[in-house]
Coordinates of C-alpha atoms and ligand atoms in Angstrom, one line a residue:
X1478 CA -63.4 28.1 -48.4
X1479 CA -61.0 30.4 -46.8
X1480 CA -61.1 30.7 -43.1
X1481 CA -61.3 34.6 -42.0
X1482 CA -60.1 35.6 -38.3
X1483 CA -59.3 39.2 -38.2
X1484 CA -62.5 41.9 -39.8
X1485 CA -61.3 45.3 -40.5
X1486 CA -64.5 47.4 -40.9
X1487 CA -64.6 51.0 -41.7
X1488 CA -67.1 53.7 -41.0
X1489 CA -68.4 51.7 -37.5
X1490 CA -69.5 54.4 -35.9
X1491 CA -72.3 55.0 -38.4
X1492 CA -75.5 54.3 -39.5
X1493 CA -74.9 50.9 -41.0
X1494 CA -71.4 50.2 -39.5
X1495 CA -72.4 50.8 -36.0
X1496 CA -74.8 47.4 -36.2
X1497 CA -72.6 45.6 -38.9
X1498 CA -69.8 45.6 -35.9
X1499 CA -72.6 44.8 -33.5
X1500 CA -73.1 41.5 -35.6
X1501 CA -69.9 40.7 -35.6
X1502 CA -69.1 41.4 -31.5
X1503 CA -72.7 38.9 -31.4
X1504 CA -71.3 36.1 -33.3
X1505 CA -68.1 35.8 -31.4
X1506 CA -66.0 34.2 -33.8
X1507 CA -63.5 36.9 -35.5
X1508 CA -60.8 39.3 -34.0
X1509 CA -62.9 43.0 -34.8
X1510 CA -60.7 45.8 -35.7
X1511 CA -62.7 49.4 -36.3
X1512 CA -60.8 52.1 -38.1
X1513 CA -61.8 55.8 -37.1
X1514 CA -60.6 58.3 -39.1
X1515 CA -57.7 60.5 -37.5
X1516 CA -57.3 62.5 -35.3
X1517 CA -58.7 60.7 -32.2
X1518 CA -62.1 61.9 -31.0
X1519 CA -64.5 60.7 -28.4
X1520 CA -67.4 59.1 -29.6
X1521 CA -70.1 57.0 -27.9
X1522 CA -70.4 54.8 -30.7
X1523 CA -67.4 53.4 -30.6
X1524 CA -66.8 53.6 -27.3
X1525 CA -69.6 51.2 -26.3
X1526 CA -68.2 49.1 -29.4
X1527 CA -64.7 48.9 -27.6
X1528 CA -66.3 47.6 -24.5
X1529 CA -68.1 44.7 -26.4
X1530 CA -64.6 43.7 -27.4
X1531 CA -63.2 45.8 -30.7
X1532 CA -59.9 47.2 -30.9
X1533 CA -60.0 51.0 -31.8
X1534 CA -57.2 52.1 -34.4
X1535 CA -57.2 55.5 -35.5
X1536 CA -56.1 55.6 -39.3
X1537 CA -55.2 58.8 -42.1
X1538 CA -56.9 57.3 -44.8
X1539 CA -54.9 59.7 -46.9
X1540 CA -51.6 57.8 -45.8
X1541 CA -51.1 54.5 -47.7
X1542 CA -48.2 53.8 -45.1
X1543 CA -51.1 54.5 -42.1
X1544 CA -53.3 52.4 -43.6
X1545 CA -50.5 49.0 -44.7
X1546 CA -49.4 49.3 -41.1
X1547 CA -53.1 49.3 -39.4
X1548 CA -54.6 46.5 -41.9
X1549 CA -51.2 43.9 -41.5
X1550 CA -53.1 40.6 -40.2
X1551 CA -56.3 41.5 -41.4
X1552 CA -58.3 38.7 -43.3
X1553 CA -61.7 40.8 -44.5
X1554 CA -62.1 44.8 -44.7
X1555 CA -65.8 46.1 -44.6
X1556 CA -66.0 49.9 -45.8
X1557 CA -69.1 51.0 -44.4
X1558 CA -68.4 54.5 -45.2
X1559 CA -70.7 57.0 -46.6
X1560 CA -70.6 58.9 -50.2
X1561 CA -73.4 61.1 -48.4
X1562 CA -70.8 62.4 -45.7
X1563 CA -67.5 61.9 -47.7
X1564 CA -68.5 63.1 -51.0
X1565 CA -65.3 62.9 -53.2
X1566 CA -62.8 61.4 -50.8
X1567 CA -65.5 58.2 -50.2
X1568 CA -63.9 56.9 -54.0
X1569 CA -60.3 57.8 -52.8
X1570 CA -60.6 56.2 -49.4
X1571 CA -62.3 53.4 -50.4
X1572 CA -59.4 53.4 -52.9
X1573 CA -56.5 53.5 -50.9
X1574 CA -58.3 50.5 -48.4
X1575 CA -58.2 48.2 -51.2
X1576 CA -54.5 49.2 -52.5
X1577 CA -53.1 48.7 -48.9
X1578 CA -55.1 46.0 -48.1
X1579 CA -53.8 43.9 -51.5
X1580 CA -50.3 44.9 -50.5
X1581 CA -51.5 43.2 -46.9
X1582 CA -52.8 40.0 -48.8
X1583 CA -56.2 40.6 -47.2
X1584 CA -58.2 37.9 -48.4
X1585 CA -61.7 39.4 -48.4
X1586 CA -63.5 43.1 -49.1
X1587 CA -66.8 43.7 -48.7
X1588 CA -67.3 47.8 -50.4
X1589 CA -69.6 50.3 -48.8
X1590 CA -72.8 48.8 -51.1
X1591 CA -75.2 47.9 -49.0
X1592 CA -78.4 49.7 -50.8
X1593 CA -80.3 48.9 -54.1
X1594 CA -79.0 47.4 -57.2
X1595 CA -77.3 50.0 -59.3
X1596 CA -75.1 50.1 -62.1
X1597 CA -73.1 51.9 -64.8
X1598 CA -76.8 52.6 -66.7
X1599 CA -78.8 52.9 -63.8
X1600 CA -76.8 55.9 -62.1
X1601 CA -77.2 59.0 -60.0
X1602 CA -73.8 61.5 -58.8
X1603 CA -74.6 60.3 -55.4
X1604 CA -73.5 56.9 -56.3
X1605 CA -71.8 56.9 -59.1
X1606 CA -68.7 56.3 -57.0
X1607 CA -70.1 53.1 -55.7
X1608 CA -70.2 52.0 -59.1
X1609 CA -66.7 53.0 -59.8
X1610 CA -65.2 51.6 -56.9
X1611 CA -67.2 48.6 -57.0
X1612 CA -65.6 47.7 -61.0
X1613 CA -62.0 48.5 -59.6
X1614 CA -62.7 46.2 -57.0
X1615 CA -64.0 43.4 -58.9
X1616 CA -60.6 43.9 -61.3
X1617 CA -58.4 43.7 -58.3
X1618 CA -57.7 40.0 -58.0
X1619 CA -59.0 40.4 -54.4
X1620 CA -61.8 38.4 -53.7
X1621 CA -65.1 40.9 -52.8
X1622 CA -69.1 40.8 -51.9
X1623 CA -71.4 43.3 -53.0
X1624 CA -74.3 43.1 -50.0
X1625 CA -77.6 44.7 -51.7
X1626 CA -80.3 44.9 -49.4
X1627 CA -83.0 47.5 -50.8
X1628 CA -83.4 50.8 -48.6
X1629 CA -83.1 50.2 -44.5
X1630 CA -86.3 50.3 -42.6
X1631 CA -84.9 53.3 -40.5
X1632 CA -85.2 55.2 -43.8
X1633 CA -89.0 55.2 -44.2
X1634 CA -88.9 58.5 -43.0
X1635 CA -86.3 59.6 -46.0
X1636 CA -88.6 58.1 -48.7
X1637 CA -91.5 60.1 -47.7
X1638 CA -93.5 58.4 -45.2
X1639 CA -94.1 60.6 -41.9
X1640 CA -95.7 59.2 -39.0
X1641 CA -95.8 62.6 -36.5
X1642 CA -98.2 64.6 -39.9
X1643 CA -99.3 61.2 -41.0
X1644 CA -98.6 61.4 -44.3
X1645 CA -97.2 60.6 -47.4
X1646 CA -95.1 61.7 -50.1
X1647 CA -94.5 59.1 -53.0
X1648 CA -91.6 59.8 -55.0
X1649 CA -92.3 56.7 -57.4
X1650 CA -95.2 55.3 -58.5
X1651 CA -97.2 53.9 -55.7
X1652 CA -97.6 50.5 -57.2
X1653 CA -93.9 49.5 -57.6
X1654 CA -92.3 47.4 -56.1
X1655 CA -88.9 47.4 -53.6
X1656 CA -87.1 45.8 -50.7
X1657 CA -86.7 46.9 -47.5
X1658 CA -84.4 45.5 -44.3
X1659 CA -83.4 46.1 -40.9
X1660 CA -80.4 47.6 -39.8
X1661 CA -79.8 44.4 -37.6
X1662 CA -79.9 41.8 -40.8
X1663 CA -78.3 43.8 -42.8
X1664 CA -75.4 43.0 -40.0
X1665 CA -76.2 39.7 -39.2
X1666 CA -76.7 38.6 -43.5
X1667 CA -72.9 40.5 -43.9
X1668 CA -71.4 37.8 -41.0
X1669 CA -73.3 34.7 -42.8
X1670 CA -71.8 35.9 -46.1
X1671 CA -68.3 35.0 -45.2
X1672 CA -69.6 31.6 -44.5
X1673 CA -71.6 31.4 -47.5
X1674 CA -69.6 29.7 -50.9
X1675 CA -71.8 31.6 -53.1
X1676 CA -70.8 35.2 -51.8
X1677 CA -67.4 34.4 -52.7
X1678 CA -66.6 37.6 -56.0
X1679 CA -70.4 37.4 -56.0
X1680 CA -73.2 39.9 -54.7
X1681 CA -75.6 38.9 -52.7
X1682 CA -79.2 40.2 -52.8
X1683 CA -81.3 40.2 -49.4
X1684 CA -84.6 41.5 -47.3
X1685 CA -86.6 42.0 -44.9
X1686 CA -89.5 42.2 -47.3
X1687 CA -90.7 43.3 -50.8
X1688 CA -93.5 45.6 -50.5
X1689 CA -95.1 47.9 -53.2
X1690 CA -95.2 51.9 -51.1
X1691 CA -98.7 51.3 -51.4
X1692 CA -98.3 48.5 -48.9
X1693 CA -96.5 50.5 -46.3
X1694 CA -99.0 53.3 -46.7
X1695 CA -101.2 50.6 -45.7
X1696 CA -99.4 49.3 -42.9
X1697 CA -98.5 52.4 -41.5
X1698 CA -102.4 53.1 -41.6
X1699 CA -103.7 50.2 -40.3
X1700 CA -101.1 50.3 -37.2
X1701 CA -101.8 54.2 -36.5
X1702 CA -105.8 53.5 -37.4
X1703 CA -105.9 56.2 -39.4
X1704 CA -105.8 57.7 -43.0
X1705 CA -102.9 59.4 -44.0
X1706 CA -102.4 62.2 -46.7
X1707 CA -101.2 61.4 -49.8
X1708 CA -98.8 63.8 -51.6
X1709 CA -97.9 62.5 -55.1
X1710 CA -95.2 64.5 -57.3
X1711 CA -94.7 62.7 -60.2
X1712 CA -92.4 65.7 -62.0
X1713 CA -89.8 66.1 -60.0
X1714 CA -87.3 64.4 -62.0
X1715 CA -88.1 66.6 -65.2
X1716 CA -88.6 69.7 -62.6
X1717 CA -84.8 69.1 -61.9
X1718 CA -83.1 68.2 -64.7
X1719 CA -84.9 71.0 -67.0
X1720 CA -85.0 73.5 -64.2
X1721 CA -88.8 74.5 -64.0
X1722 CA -89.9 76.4 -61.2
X1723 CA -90.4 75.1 -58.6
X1724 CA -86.8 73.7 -58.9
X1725 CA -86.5 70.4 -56.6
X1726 CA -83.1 69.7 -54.7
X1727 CA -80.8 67.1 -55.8
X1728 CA -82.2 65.1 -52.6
X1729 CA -85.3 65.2 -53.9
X1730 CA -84.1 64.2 -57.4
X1731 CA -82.6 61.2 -55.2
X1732 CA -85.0 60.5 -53.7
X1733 CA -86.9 59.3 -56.7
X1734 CA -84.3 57.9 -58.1
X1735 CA -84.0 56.0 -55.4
X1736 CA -87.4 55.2 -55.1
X1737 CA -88.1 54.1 -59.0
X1738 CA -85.2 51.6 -58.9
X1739 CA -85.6 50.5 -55.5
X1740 CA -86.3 46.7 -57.1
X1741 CA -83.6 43.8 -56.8
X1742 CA -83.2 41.3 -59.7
X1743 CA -83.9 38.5 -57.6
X1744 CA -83.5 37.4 -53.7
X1745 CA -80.4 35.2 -52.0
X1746 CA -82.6 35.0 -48.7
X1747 CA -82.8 31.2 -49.0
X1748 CA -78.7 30.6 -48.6
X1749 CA -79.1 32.2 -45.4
X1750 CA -80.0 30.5 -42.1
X1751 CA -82.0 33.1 -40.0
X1752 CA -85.8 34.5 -41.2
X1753 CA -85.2 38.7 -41.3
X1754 CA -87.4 41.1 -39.4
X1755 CA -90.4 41.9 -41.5
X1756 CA -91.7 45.7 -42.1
X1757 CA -94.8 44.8 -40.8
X1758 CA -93.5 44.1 -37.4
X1759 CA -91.1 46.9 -37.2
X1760 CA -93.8 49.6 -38.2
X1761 CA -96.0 48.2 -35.4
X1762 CA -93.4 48.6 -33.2
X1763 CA -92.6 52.0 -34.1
X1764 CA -96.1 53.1 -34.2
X1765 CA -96.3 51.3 -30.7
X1766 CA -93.5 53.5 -29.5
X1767 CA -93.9 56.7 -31.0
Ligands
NAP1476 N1 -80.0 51.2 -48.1 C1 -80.2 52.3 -47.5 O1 -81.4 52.6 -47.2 C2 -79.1 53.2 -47.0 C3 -79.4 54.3 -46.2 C4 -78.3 55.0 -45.7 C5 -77.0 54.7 -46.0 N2 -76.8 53.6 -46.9 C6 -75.4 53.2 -47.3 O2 -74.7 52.7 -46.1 C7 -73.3 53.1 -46.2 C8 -72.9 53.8 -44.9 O3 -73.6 55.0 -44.8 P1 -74.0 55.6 -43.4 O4 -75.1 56.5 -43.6 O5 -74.1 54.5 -42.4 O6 -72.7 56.4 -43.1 P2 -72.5 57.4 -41.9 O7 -73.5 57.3 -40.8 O8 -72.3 58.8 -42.4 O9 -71.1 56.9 -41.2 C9 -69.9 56.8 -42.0 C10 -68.7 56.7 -41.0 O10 -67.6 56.9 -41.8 C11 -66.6 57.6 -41.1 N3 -66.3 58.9 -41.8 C12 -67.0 60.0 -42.0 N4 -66.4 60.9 -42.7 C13 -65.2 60.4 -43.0 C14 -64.1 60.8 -43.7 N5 -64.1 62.1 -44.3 N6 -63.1 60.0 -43.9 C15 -63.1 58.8 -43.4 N7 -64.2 58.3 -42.6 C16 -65.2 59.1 -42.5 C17 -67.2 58.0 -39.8 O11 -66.6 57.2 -38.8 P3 -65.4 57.7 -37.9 O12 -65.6 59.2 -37.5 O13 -65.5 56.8 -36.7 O14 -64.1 57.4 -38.6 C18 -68.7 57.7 -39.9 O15 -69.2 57.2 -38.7 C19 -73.2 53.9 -47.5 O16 -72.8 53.1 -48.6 C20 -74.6 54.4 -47.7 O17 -74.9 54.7 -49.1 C21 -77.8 52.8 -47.3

């Protein structure tokens, strides 16, 4: 196995980045470099970051030069950037990270994945660049880890389940099947990888737990002790694509894409040394709190 020291990740001062570099600043063991997109700007994400220990370095992502300079010494790059925010510059960043960072000799690079198990046949135009990228990638000679881990429980919200109206839109069919995970493991299951042989050009499938939406309605109803609503729109997808009134949005058309292929193949949970947060306990908790 190759020893890493210095982790590059890019995009920390979002959703999934924020508690990826948290992870990291926990485990104590690597040099944590975050890149933030020039020009400087104050933000308390990274600010709070900076006093746990990471070095700030302001990069033009546009600028190979920028980019060589900042990443010389670097070991691992995570891109934890967002295709949602970026929309065609997430495929040309991500890009030019991996093309500075072979000229580097960076040994390890972990692409902004981090969701459900998608491919060139199972695609949407939100992510097709994820699958682009993530085929350059694995053509680079650069060694890489796809991280799947299902949808985050902070999206529960997103895929139709809201606690203030207690209800319930289902976007797939009730019954199926998917993974859910906390921000936290997703961080903490992204440090193990780099110990872990088998993550080496490999992807690695993890969770919290694998629950049908049926079984969240039902733990979101037994923790609130109450019945929820139930809205169920089974035609959205052919609503959009043949433009019948009324004519979804493309998030909604996401959302059950999303949603129907929310399954992963199979489960790398057991390589891992920690037991994740399960979504039974977190929705307590939120319910508890809200
Ligand atoms: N599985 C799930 O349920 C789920 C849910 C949400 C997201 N995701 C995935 O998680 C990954 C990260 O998404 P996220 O929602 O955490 O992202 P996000 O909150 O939008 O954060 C992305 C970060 O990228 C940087 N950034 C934004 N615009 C940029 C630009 N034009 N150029 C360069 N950097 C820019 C920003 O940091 P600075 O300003 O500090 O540079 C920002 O904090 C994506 O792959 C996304 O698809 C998965």
């Amino acid at each position: 196995m190759k020893t890493f020291k210095t982790v590059v990740i890019a995009g920390a001062t979002g959703t999934l980045g924020y508690p990826i570099t948290e992870a990291f600043l926990n485990d104590g063991s690597y040099k944590i470099k975050i890149f933030r997109k020039k020009p400087e700007s104050k933000n308390e994400k990274s600010e709070l970051l900076a006093s746990k220990g990471a070095e700030i370095v302001y990069v033009d992502y546009t600028q190979k030069g920028d980019l060589v300079k900042a990443l010389k010494g670097t070991d691992v790059v995570i891109s934890a950037l967002s295709p949602k925010k970026m929309g065609g510059d997430f495929y040309s960043t991500q890009l030019s990270l991996l093309e500075a960072a072979k000229e580097v000799g960076v040994k390890r690079f972990i692409p902004s994945e981090f969701g459900g198990e998608y491919g060139p046949d199972i695609a949407h135009p939100f992510i097709e660049v994820k699958i682009k990228f993530r085929e350059v990638l694995e053509k680079s000679g650069l060694e890489y880890t796809n991280i799947f881990n299902g949808f985050f429980f902070d999206c529960l919200q997103y895929l139709g389940f809201d606690l203030k109206n207690k209800t319930v839109q289902f976007y797939a069919d009730p019954n199926s099947k998917v993974q859910v995970t906390s921000l936290e493991d997703v961080g903490k299951y992204t440090v193990e990888s780099l110990k872990l042989p088998e993550a080496r050009n490999a992807t690695i499938r993890v969770a919290g737990s694998t629950v049908t939406f049926n079984e969240i309605l039902q733990m979101f109803e037994e923790a609130t002790g109450s019945k929820w609503k139930v809205i169920e729109d089974r035609e959205i997808r052919h609503r959009y694509r043949n433009k019948i009134e009324p004519i979804p949005s493309i998030i909604d058309d996401f959302k059950v894409f999303i949603c129907e292929n929310g399954a992963l193949s199979k489960l790398d949970n057991d390589k891992f040394s920690f037991t994740p947060r399960s979504l039974v306990e977190y929705i307590n908790t939120m319910v508890k709190n809200s």
